[in-house]
Short mmCIF file of C-alpha atoms in Angstrom, two decimals:
data_model
loop_
_atom_site.label_atom_id
_atom_site.label_comp_id
_atom_site.label_asym_id
_atom_site.label_seq_id
_atom_site.Cartn_x
_atom_site.Cartn_y
_atom_site.Cartn_z
CA UNK Z 391 0.00 0.00 0.00
CA UNK Z 392 2.81 2.40 0.90
CA UNK Z 393 4.68 1.47 -2.28
CA UNK Z 394 1.57 2.20 -4.36
CA UNK Z 395 1.25 5.55 -2.58
CA UNK Z 396 4.89 6.54 -3.15
CA UNK Z 397 5.02 5.62 -6.82
CA UNK Z 398 2.84 8.43 -8.14
CA UNK Z 399 3.07 12.14 -7.41
CA UNK Z 400 -0.48 12.60 -8.74
CA UNK Z 401 -1.81 10.08 -6.20
CA UNK Z 402 -0.10 11.89 -3.35
CA UNK Z 403 -1.40 15.29 -4.51
CA UNK Z 404 -4.93 13.95 -4.86
CA UNK Z 405 -4.74 12.20 -1.50
CA UNK Z 406 -3.53 15.24 0.42
CA UNK Z 407 -5.97 17.62 -1.27
CA UNK Z 408 -8.93 15.28 -0.76
CA UNK Z 409 -7.95 14.76 2.87
CA UNK Z 410 -7.84 18.51 3.46
CA UNK Z 411 -11.12 18.97 1.57
CA UNK Z 412 -12.91 16.22 3.50
CA UNK Z 413 -11.69 17.44 6.89
CA UNK Z 414 -12.68 21.06 6.16
CA UNK Z 415 -16.06 20.05 4.73
CA UNK Z 416 -16.84 17.74 7.66
CA UNK Z 417 -15.97 20.42 10.21
CA UNK Z 418 -17.97 23.10 8.40
CA UNK Z 419 -20.85 20.66 7.91
CA UNK Z 420 -20.98 19.75 11.59
CA UNK Z 421 -20.81 23.38 12.66
CA UNK Z 422 -23.38 24.59 10.13
CA UNK Z 423 -25.67 21.61 10.75
CA UNK Z 424 -25.72 22.29 14.49
CA UNK Z 425 -26.18 26.03 14.01
CA UNK Z 426 -28.87 25.48 11.40
CA UNK Z 427 -30.75 23.09 13.68
CA UNK Z 428 -30.68 25.58 16.54
CA UNK Z 429 -31.80 28.45 14.30
CA UNK Z 430 -34.68 26.45 12.81
CA UNK Z 431 -35.82 25.30 16.24
CA UNK Z 432 -35.75 28.86 17.60
CA UNK Z 433 -37.66 30.16 14.58
CA UNK Z 434 -40.27 27.38 14.85
CA UNK Z 435 -40.70 28.01 18.56
CA UNK Z 436 -41.14 31.75 18.04
CA UNK Z 437 -43.69 31.19 15.28
CA UNK Z 438 -45.51 28.61 17.40
CA UNK Z 439 -45.80 30.99 20.36
CA UNK Z 440 -46.86 33.88 18.11
CA UNK Z 441 -49.53 31.83 16.35
CA UNK Z 442 -50.87 30.43 19.63
CA UNK Z 443 -50.98 33.93 21.11
CA UNK Z 444 -52.94 35.21 18.09
CA UNK Z 445 -55.44 32.36 18.33
CA UNK Z 446 -55.77 32.99 22.08
CA UNK Z 447 -56.71 36.64 21.51
CA UNK Z 448 -59.14 35.58 18.81
CA UNK Z 449 -60.83 33.06 21.10
CA UNK Z 450 -61.39 35.78 23.71
CA UNK Z 451 -63.36 38.05 21.35
CA UNK Z 452 -65.39 35.78 19.05
CA UNK Z 453 -68.72 34.16 20.00
CA UNK Z 454 -68.53 30.72 21.59
CA UNK Z 455 -70.47 29.04 18.75
CA UNK Z 456 -67.82 30.12 16.20
CA UNK Z 457 -64.75 28.95 18.10
CA UNK Z 458 -64.63 25.40 16.69
CA UNK Z 459 -64.98 26.61 13.12
CA UNK Z 460 -62.32 29.26 13.61
CA UNK Z 461 -59.93 26.72 15.15
CA UNK Z 462 -60.40 24.27 12.27
CA UNK Z 463 -59.96 27.05 9.74
CA UNK Z 464 -56.70 28.10 11.47
CA UNK Z 465 -55.14 24.63 11.36
CA UNK Z 466 -52.30 23.81 9.00
CA UNK Z 467 -50.62 20.61 7.96
CA UNK Z 468 -48.32 20.86 11.00
CA UNK Z 469 -50.54 22.53 13.61
CA UNK Z 470 -53.77 21.51 15.37
CA UNK Z 471 -56.03 23.41 17.82
CA UNK Z 472 -58.74 22.11 20.18
CA UNK Z 473 -60.56 23.19 23.34
CA UNK Z 474 -60.93 21.32 26.62
CA UNK Z 475 -62.89 22.14 29.74
CA UNK Z 476 -60.17 21.24 32.20
CA UNK Z 477 -56.43 21.74 32.61
CA UNK Z 478 -53.99 19.15 31.24
CA UNK Z 479 -53.16 17.40 34.49
CA UNK Z 480 -52.00 14.07 32.98
CA UNK Z 481 -49.14 14.84 30.61
CA UNK Z 482 -49.13 11.36 29.04
CA UNK Z 483 -52.84 11.51 28.35
CA UNK Z 484 -52.47 15.01 26.87
CA UNK Z 485 -49.72 13.84 24.52
CA UNK Z 486 -51.86 10.91 23.43
CA UNK Z 487 -54.70 13.29 22.71
CA UNK Z 488 -52.35 15.63 20.84
CA UNK Z 489 -51.26 12.72 18.67
CA UNK Z 490 -54.84 11.87 17.79
CA UNK Z 491 -55.44 15.46 16.71
CA UNK Z 492 -52.18 15.62 14.71
CA UNK Z 493 -53.12 12.55 12.66
CA UNK Z 494 -56.61 13.95 12.03
CA UNK Z 495 -57.05 15.29 8.48
CA UNK Z 496 -57.60 19.00 8.30
CA UNK Z 497 -60.50 20.67 6.55
CA UNK Z 498 -59.91 21.82 2.94
CA UNK Z 499 -56.44 20.19 2.79
CA UNK Z 500 -54.62 20.81 -0.52
CA UNK Z 501 -52.47 17.99 -1.91
CA UNK Z 502 -49.18 19.49 -3.08
CA UNK Z 503 -47.36 17.98 -6.08
CA UNK Z 504 -44.51 15.60 -5.03
CA UNK Z 505 -42.06 17.38 -7.33
CA UNK Z 506 -42.34 20.47 -5.15
CA UNK Z 507 -40.39 18.61 -2.47
CA UNK Z 508 -42.58 19.96 0.35
CA UNK Z 509 -43.73 16.56 1.62
CA UNK Z 510 -47.11 14.85 1.42
CA UNK Z 511 -50.06 14.76 3.80
CA UNK Z 512 -49.71 10.99 4.22
CA UNK Z 513 -46.04 11.32 5.09
CA UNK Z 514 -46.82 13.99 7.64
CA UNK Z 515 -49.50 11.80 9.24
CA UNK Z 516 -47.21 8.77 9.42
CA UNK Z 517 -44.50 10.86 11.05
CA UNK Z 518 -47.00 12.29 13.49
CA UNK Z 519 -48.12 8.81 14.50
CA UNK Z 520 -44.55 8.07 15.53
CA UNK Z 521 -45.07 10.41 18.49
CA UNK Z 522 -47.12 7.60 20.04
CA UNK Z 523 -44.02 5.40 20.19
CA UNK Z 524 -42.62 7.35 23.10
CA UNK Z 525 -45.53 8.75 25.04
CA UNK Z 526 -46.40 5.46 26.75
CA UNK Z 527 -43.88 6.30 29.46
CA UNK Z 528 -42.94 9.57 31.10
CA UNK Z 529 -39.37 8.48 31.73
CA UNK Z 530 -37.03 10.94 30.07
CA UNK Z 531 -39.91 12.93 28.57
CA UNK Z 532 -40.04 16.73 28.77
CA UNK Z 533 -42.41 18.01 31.49
CA UNK Z 534 -44.75 20.99 31.41
CA UNK Z 535 -42.96 24.33 31.51
CA UNK Z 536 -44.68 27.54 32.57
CA UNK Z 537 -44.57 29.85 29.52
CA UNK Z 538 -43.51 33.42 29.99
CA UNK Z 539 -41.01 36.08 29.07
CA UNK Z 540 -40.71 37.67 25.66
CA UNK Z 541 -42.10 34.65 23.81
CA UNK Z 542 -45.37 34.72 25.78
CA UNK Z 543 -46.35 38.29 26.72
CA UNK Z 544 -50.08 37.56 27.34
CA UNK Z 545 -51.69 37.52 30.78
CA UNK Z 546 -53.33 34.13 30.26
CA UNK Z 547 -51.46 31.29 32.03
CA UNK Z 548 -49.80 28.92 29.58
CA UNK Z 549 -47.94 25.62 29.77
CA UNK Z 550 -45.40 24.44 27.21
CA UNK Z 551 -43.86 21.03 26.43
CA UNK Z 552 -41.80 19.41 23.67
CA UNK Z 553 -43.02 16.55 21.50
CA UNK Z 554 -40.26 14.12 20.56
CA UNK Z 555 -40.09 10.81 18.68
CA UNK Z 556 -38.03 7.75 19.39
CA UNK Z 557 -36.77 7.29 15.84
CA UNK Z 558 -35.90 10.93 15.11
CA UNK Z 559 -38.49 11.17 12.32
CA UNK Z 560 -39.66 14.58 13.52
CA UNK Z 561 -40.16 16.96 16.42
CA UNK Z 562 -42.82 19.29 17.72
CA UNK Z 563 -44.22 21.39 20.56
CA UNK Z 564 -47.37 21.51 22.62
CA UNK Z 565 -49.07 24.28 24.55
CA UNK Z 566 -52.10 24.64 26.79
CA UNK Z 567 -53.51 28.17 27.50
CA UNK Z 568 -56.24 28.97 30.00
CA UNK Z 569 -58.85 31.32 28.53
CA UNK Z 570 -60.82 33.86 30.59
CA UNK Z 571 -63.95 31.78 30.06
CA UNK Z 572 -62.37 28.87 31.94
CA UNK Z 573 -61.76 26.75 28.85
CA UNK Z 574 -58.27 25.60 27.83
CA UNK Z 575 -56.89 26.21 24.35
CA UNK Z 576 -54.61 23.34 23.34
CA UNK Z 577 -52.10 23.66 20.52
CA UNK Z 578 -49.89 20.92 19.03
CA UNK Z 579 -47.22 21.42 16.39
CA UNK Z 580 -45.30 18.59 14.70
CA UNK Z 581 -43.06 18.59 11.65
CA UNK Z 582 -41.28 15.72 10.00
CA UNK Z 583 -37.50 15.75 9.94
CA UNK Z 584 -35.82 17.32 6.93
CA UNK Z 585 -33.67 15.55 4.36
CA UNK Z 586 -31.04 13.28 6.01
CA UNK Z 587 -27.46 14.50 5.77
CA UNK Z 588 -26.50 11.60 3.50
CA UNK Z 589 -29.21 12.76 1.05
CA UNK Z 590 -28.47 16.42 1.46
CA UNK Z 591 -27.90 18.44 -1.73
CA UNK Z 592 -24.67 19.72 -0.19
CA UNK Z 593 -23.35 16.15 -0.19
CA UNK Z 594 -23.97 15.86 -3.92
CA UNK Z 595 -22.27 19.19 -4.51
CA UNK Z 596 -19.34 17.97 -2.40
CA UNK Z 597 -19.03 14.82 -4.53
CA UNK Z 598 -19.12 16.92 -7.70
CA UNK Z 599 -16.43 19.21 -6.26
CA UNK Z 600 -14.25 16.17 -5.50
CA UNK Z 601 -14.55 14.91 -9.09
CA UNK Z 602 -13.73 18.30 -10.58
CA UNK Z 603 -10.83 18.78 -8.18
CA UNK Z 604 -9.40 15.34 -9.01
CA UNK Z 605 -9.49 16.14 -12.73
CA UNK Z 606 -7.73 19.47 -12.17
CA UNK Z 607 -5.08 17.85 -9.93
CA UNK Z 608 -4.43 15.09 -12.47
CA UNK Z 609 -3.95 17.64 -15.26
CA UNK Z 610 -1.71 19.79 -13.06
CA UNK Z 611 0.46 16.90 -11.88
CA UNK Z 612 0.71 15.55 -15.42
CA UNK Z 613 2.17 18.90 -16.48
CA UNK Z 614 4.69 18.66 -13.65
CA UNK Z 615 5.59 14.97 -13.90
CA UNK Z 616 5.93 14.85 -17.70
CA UNK Z 617 9.28 16.72 -17.73
CA UNK Z 618 10.37 14.74 -14.68
CA UNK Z 619 9.74 11.46 -16.53
CA UNK Z 620 11.66 12.83 -19.51
CA UNK Z 621 14.50 13.72 -17.16
CA UNK Z 622 14.50 10.21 -15.64
CA UNK Z 623 14.62 8.56 -19.08
CA UNK Z 624 17.36 10.93 -20.25
CA UNK Z 625 19.42 10.34 -17.09
CA UNK Z 626 19.14 6.58 -17.52
CA UNK Z 627 20.18 6.84 -21.18
CA UNK Z 628 23.12 9.06 -20.22
CA UNK Z 629 24.19 6.50 -17.63
CA UNK Z 630 24.24 3.88 -20.39
CA UNK Z 631 26.59 6.06 -22.44
CA UNK Z 632 24.08 7.15 -25.08
CA UNK Z 633 24.54 10.43 -26.87
CA UNK Z 634 21.21 12.11 -26.21
CA UNK Z 635 19.99 15.50 -27.30
CA UNK Z 636 19.39 18.14 -24.61
CA UNK Z 637 16.04 17.79 -22.90
CA UNK Z 638 13.53 20.68 -23.25
CA UNK Z 639 14.10 23.43 -20.71
CA UNK Z 640 10.47 24.33 -20.10
CA UNK Z 641 7.83 24.24 -17.39
CA UNK Z 642 7.83 25.83 -13.92
CA UNK Z 643 11.09 27.35 -12.71
CA UNK Z 644 11.92 24.40 -10.42
CA UNK Z 645 11.51 21.89 -13.25
CA UNK Z 646 13.15 24.15 -15.81
CA UNK Z 647 16.21 24.75 -13.64
CA UNK Z 648 16.54 20.99 -13.09
CA UNK Z 649 16.53 20.44 -16.87
CA UNK Z 650 19.10 23.22 -17.33
CA UNK Z 651 21.37 21.64 -14.70
CA UNK Z 652 21.05 18.22 -16.34
CA UNK Z 653 21.98 19.57 -19.77
CA UNK Z 654 25.00 21.36 -18.29
CA UNK Z 655 26.06 18.19 -16.49
CA UNK Z 656 25.81 16.20 -19.73
CA UNK Z 657 27.98 18.72 -21.55
CA UNK Z 658 30.58 18.67 -18.78
CA UNK Z 659 30.71 14.87 -18.76
CA UNK Z 660 31.22 14.73 -22.52
CA UNK Z 661 33.94 17.39 -22.33
CA UNK Z 662 35.64 15.51 -19.48
CA UNK Z 663 35.73 12.23 -21.40
CA UNK Z 664 36.89 13.93 -24.58
CA UNK Z 665 39.65 15.77 -22.71
CA UNK Z 666 40.82 12.53 -21.11
CA UNK Z 667 40.95 10.72 -24.46
CA UNK Z 668 42.88 13.60 -26.04
CA UNK Z 669 45.29 13.59 -23.13
CA UNK Z 670 45.88 9.84 -23.39
CA UNK Z 671 46.26 10.11 -27.16
CA UNK Z 672 48.83 12.87 -26.67
CA UNK Z 673 50.67 10.74 -24.11
CA UNK Z 674 50.67 7.78 -26.51
CA UNK Z 675 51.93 9.98 -29.30
CA UNK Z 676 54.66 11.48 -27.15
CA UNK Z 677 55.75 8.02 -25.91
CA UNK Z 678 56.38 6.79 -29.44
CA UNK Z 679 59.49 8.97 -29.80
CA UNK Z 680 61.33 7.76 -26.66
CA UNK Z 681 60.24 4.17 -27.38
CA UNK Z 682 61.63 4.42 -30.90
CA UNK Z 683 64.85 5.88 -29.48
CA UNK Z 684 65.14 3.01 -27.00
CA UNK Z 685 64.55 0.50 -29.77
CA UNK Z 686 67.36 2.04 -31.84
CA UNK Z 687 69.71 2.02 -28.84
CA UNK Z 688 68.83 -1.62 -28.17
CA UNK Z 689 70.04 -2.51 -31.64
CA UNK Z 690 73.55 -1.48 -30.63
CA UNK Z 691 73.63 -3.72 -27.55
CA UNK Z 692 76.24 -6.40 -28.17
CA UNK Z 693 74.83 -9.03 -25.79
CA UNK Z 694 72.02 -10.88 -27.68
CA UNK Z 695 70.19 -11.96 -24.49
CA UNK Z 696 70.14 -8.44 -23.05
CA UNK Z 697 69.10 -7.05 -26.42
CA UNK Z 698 66.24 -9.57 -26.68
CA UNK Z 699 64.94 -8.74 -23.17
CA UNK Z 700 65.14 -5.01 -23.86
CA UNK Z 701 63.20 -5.33 -27.10
CA UNK Z 702 60.53 -7.48 -25.37
CA UNK Z 703 60.17 -4.87 -22.63
CA UNK Z 704 59.87 -2.08 -25.19
CA UNK Z 705 57.24 -4.06 -27.12
CA UNK Z 706 55.29 -4.70 -23.90
CA UNK Z 707 55.33 -1.02 -22.95
CA UNK Z 708 54.19 -0.06 -26.44
CA UNK Z 709 51.40 -2.68 -26.41
CA UNK Z 710 50.18 -1.57 -22.98
CA UNK Z 711 50.18 2.06 -24.06
CA UNK Z 712 48.21 1.34 -27.21
CA UNK Z 713 45.77 -0.87 -25.28
CA UNK Z 714 45.23 1.85 -22.70
CA UNK Z 715 44.46 4.38 -25.41
CA UNK Z 716 42.11 1.93 -27.09
CA UNK Z 717 40.38 1.29 -23.74
CA UNK Z 718 39.89 5.02 -23.17
CA UNK Z 719 38.62 5.51 -26.70
CA UNK Z 720 36.18 2.69 -26.21
CA UNK Z 721 34.72 4.39 -23.12
CA UNK Z 722 34.37 7.63 -25.08
CA UNK Z 723 32.85 5.93 -28.10
CA UNK Z 724 30.39 8.08 -30.00
CA UNK Z 725 28.71 5.11 -31.69
CA UNK Z 726 25.01 5.67 -32.31
CA UNK Z 727 22.56 3.74 -30.20
CA UNK Z 728 20.02 1.79 -32.25
CA UNK Z 729 17.74 -1.22 -32.07
CA UNK Z 730 19.19 -4.53 -33.31
CA UNK Z 731 18.40 -8.22 -33.14
CA UNK Z 732 20.48 -9.28 -30.15
CA UNK Z 733 20.27 -12.95 -31.08
CA UNK Z 734 21.49 -12.31 -34.63
CA UNK Z 735 24.35 -10.10 -33.35
CA UNK Z 736 25.68 -12.78 -30.98
CA UNK Z 737 25.12 -15.58 -33.50
CA UNK Z 738 27.07 -13.77 -36.25
CA UNK Z 739 29.92 -13.16 -33.79
CA UNK Z 740 30.07 -16.85 -32.89
CA UNK Z 741 30.07 -17.84 -36.56
CA UNK Z 742 32.91 -15.40 -37.30
CA UNK Z 743 35.00 -16.85 -34.48
CA UNK Z 744 34.18 -20.34 -35.71
CA UNK Z 745 35.41 -19.44 -39.17
CA UNK Z 746 38.73 -18.43 -37.54
CA UNK Z 747 39.11 -21.93 -36.14
CA UNK Z 748 37.74 -21.38 -32.62
CA UNK Z 749 35.43 -23.98 -31.09
CA UNK Z 750 32.34 -21.86 -30.40
CA UNK Z 751 28.83 -23.29 -30.10
CA UNK Z 752 25.77 -21.03 -30.15
CA UNK Z 753 22.33 -22.09 -28.94
CA UNK Z 754 19.73 -20.44 -31.12
CA UNK Z 755 16.87 -18.52 -29.50
CA UNK Z 756 13.95 -16.42 -30.67
CA UNK Z 757 14.40 -13.06 -32.34
CA UNK Z 758 15.11 -10.41 -29.72
CA UNK Z 759 15.03 -6.66 -30.30
CA UNK Z 760 17.37 -4.67 -28.10
CA UNK Z 761 18.49 -1.03 -28.14
CA UNK Z 762 22.27 -0.80 -27.79
CA UNK Z 763 25.53 0.26 -29.43
CA UNK Z 764 26.08 -2.90 -31.47
CA UNK Z 765 29.77 -2.35 -32.26
CA UNK Z 766 30.75 -1.86 -28.61
CA UNK Z 767 28.55 -4.72 -27.39
CA UNK Z 768 29.97 -7.05 -30.04
CA UNK Z 769 33.48 -6.17 -28.86
CA UNK Z 770 32.63 -6.94 -25.24
CA UNK Z 771 31.10 -10.34 -26.03
CA UNK Z 772 33.99 -11.15 -28.36
CA UNK Z 773 36.48 -10.57 -25.53
CA UNK Z 774 34.54 -12.91 -23.24
CA UNK Z 775 34.19 -15.66 -25.85
CA UNK Z 776 37.88 -15.44 -26.81
CA UNK Z 777 38.85 -15.74 -23.14
CA UNK Z 778 36.65 -18.84 -22.82
CA UNK Z 779 38.29 -20.39 -25.91
CA UNK Z 780 41.80 -19.42 -24.77
CA UNK Z 781 41.50 -20.91 -21.26
CA UNK Z 782 38.85 -23.58 -21.78
CA UNK Z 783 39.49 -24.76 -25.31
CA UNK Z 784 35.88 -24.15 -26.38
CA UNK Z 785 32.92 -21.93 -25.58
CA UNK Z 786 29.15 -22.40 -25.40
CA UNK Z 787 27.04 -19.25 -25.89
CA UNK Z 788 23.29 -18.82 -25.29
CA UNK Z 789 20.76 -16.03 -24.67
CA UNK Z 790 18.07 -16.25 -21.95
CA UNK Z 791 15.29 -13.70 -21.56
CA UNK Z 792 14.42 -12.80 -17.95
CA UNK Z 793 11.78 -10.62 -16.34
CA UNK Z 794 14.11 -7.60 -16.26
CA UNK Z 795 16.28 -8.12 -19.34
CA UNK Z 796 18.46 -10.56 -21.27
CA UNK Z 797 21.27 -12.80 -20.01
CA UNK Z 798 24.06 -13.76 -22.44
CA UNK Z 799 25.72 -16.86 -21.02
CA UNK Z 800 29.29 -17.81 -22.04
CA UNK Z 801 30.38 -21.22 -20.65
CA UNK Z 802 33.63 -23.12 -20.87
CA UNK Z 803 35.13 -26.24 -19.32
CA UNK Z 804 38.54 -24.83 -18.44
CA UNK Z 805 40.21 -24.46 -15.02
CA UNK Z 806 37.83 -21.67 -13.98
CA UNK Z 807 38.62 -18.77 -11.66
CA UNK Z 808 38.76 -19.04 -7.83
CA UNK Z 809 35.90 -17.22 -6.15
CA UNK Z 810 38.20 -14.86 -4.25
CA UNK Z 811 39.77 -13.65 -7.52
CA UNK Z 812 36.63 -13.14 -9.62
CA UNK Z 813 36.45 -9.42 -8.84
CA UNK Z 814 40.15 -8.87 -9.49
CA UNK Z 815 40.03 -10.11 -13.10
CA UNK Z 816 38.09 -6.97 -14.02
CA UNK Z 817 40.93 -4.74 -12.87
CA UNK Z 818 42.94 -3.19 -15.73
CA UNK Z 819 46.14 -5.09 -16.60
CA UNK Z 820 45.36 -7.91 -14.15
CA UNK Z 821 46.31 -11.34 -15.45
CA UNK Z 822 45.90 -14.78 -13.95
CA UNK Z 823 49.01 -15.81 -15.87
CA UNK Z 824 51.95 -13.96 -14.26
CA UNK Z 825 54.51 -14.34 -17.04
CA UNK Z 826 53.20 -11.31 -18.93
CA UNK Z 827 53.51 -13.37 -22.13
CA UNK Z 828 51.07 -11.89 -24.60
CA UNK Z 829 50.81 -15.24 -26.37
CA UNK Z 830 49.30 -16.86 -23.27
CA UNK Z 831 47.62 -14.04 -21.42
CA UNK Z 832 47.29 -10.90 -23.47
CA UNK Z 833 47.55 -7.44 -21.97
CA UNK Z 834 44.95 -7.86 -19.24
CA UNK Z 835 42.36 -5.37 -20.47
CA UNK Z 836 39.85 -7.69 -22.13
CA UNK Z 837 37.65 -8.23 -19.08
CA UNK Z 838 37.91 -4.55 -18.05
CA UNK Z 839 36.82 -3.41 -21.50
CA UNK Z 840 33.96 -5.91 -21.57
CA UNK Z 841 32.61 -4.86 -18.18
CA UNK Z 842 32.94 -1.15 -18.99
CA UNK Z 843 30.93 -1.61 -22.19
CA UNK Z 844 28.25 -3.71 -20.49
CA UNK Z 845 27.92 -1.24 -17.62
CA UNK Z 846 27.56 1.60 -20.10
CA UNK Z 847 24.52 -0.29 -21.35
CA UNK Z 848 23.11 -0.36 -17.83
CA UNK Z 849 24.02 -4.00 -17.19
CA UNK Z 850 26.78 -5.94 -15.50
CA UNK Z 851 28.89 -9.10 -15.74
CA UNK Z 852 28.82 -11.90 -13.17
CA UNK Z 853 31.19 -14.86 -12.90
CA UNK Z 854 30.18 -18.23 -11.48
CA UNK Z 855 31.35 -21.83 -11.55
CA UNK Z 856 30.31 -24.10 -14.43
CA UNK Z 857 31.39 -27.30 -12.64
CA UNK Z 858 33.90 -27.62 -14.22
CA UNK Z 859 34.89 -24.42 -15.88
CA UNK Z 860 33.58 -20.88 -15.75
CA UNK Z 861 30.21 -19.35 -16.65
CA UNK Z 862 30.11 -15.66 -17.53
CA UNK Z 863 26.68 -14.03 -17.37
CA UNK Z 864 26.22 -10.73 -19.21
CA UNK Z 865 22.99 -9.16 -17.97
CA UNK Z 866 21.49 -6.47 -20.20
CA UNK Z 867 18.41 -4.73 -18.76
CA UNK Z 868 15.30 -3.92 -20.75
CA UNK Z 869 14.90 -0.22 -21.33
CA UNK Z 870 11.12 0.07 -20.79
CA UNK Z 871 9.57 2.39 -18.19
CA UNK Z 872 8.83 -0.41 -15.71
CA UNK Z 873 12.47 -1.52 -15.57
CA UNK Z 874 13.71 2.07 -15.33
CA UNK Z 875 11.43 2.53 -12.33
CA UNK Z 876 12.63 -0.78 -10.87
CA UNK Z 877 16.25 0.32 -11.18
CA UNK Z 878 15.48 3.72 -9.65
CA UNK Z 879 13.76 2.01 -6.70
CA UNK Z 880 16.76 -0.27 -6.23
CA UNK Z 881 19.14 2.71 -6.28
CA UNK Z 882 16.93 4.56 -3.80
CA UNK Z 883 16.97 1.52 -1.50
CA UNK Z 884 20.77 1.39 -1.66
CA UNK Z 885 21.03 5.09 -0.73
CA UNK Z 886 18.59 4.48 2.13
CA UNK Z 887 20.70 1.64 3.44
#
């Protein structure tokens, strides 16, 4: 999970922004929901007291025979009025009576269209009936409260109570007012609960905001990560020794300055390698004159044995100098990188060596496309195969495709190399054969040149036992995005360690 999170900058941006958005929206929703509930309750209570007060004044001035009709005409879908002869002594009984009045249809009720979203009469009645689910017991129920203060400025005594439901489907209020005639005006108000928070329009708008924000973040991060991916691919190609064109220096200043620094670094590396090759070439050129002078002086040595040893030493120095220059030139090779058939390249090399009389066997494999510098890679494999033939008498070459690249295996049945010396054979001028005879051991740069070329392609060379003999494994990585990311993760893990 953490690896999935770290792999994409867009995922991290989206995650952090959505987290901040959700936290801020939840906090504002909770605060506004609580404040809204309090404001609506206060407004409903004020309206309830005002309406009850108006009806109370009206009952005091109209004839007794008109009171019932006036009360029924004053009722709404949420409010009921009725008269009783005595005070509401039993609170439970009063609530039961209030429920029966609330579920009673009102006169001249108008059915509103459902698309208006104002609720239906049947829904209001069903919600009102739910008041009965909690009035069977007085435990935890609100008691009568003597009304007074600014909400009830009339002289008539009044009692107030809350109507609650057990399932939260709605809430209401009740009031009983004593009239001057001795009768009691009873008022009950009940309203169903509003839209649940999970069905609130604000939730839909929040979801739409999240979608729009994710799209914007993805587009923004794509603009940022595109040059970073180009930089990663260019850096990997540069590490493999490819001659790449400068990457575009565009985008935000941070990205642009990174691209500028990379292009400058590439130029400096190329200049450094070119300067080193020119310096070595100059040294090789300057050494030819004293070597020629020494060779001429050796011709005048009268002792044949001394003369022969001197000439051999001069030839060895000259061969080492030329090999060193060739090694440096190989590292600074400007050969173009292109896609070739790796199997055909290795097979043609083995056939050429076979035509020269070497015992080389190649195991055919399927056609394999690989992007490389074919001349340099051919030289590296040739050095390895010639070493196998020189020390083992014969060589067996094969290509195996792996999950991360291609392995070129070169096997022989010679004496092999002790495990403690397998790293040393890659050192320049190191030879297992100590006589320094070029007929039996060469100069000692073949393995160094081979490993340098393979590493410039992003791979490496491993030596292992063939029981008997030696097996050389040349691993060449695939240059797709997945393997570049795998190599970058491996390098990051090494730096972490």
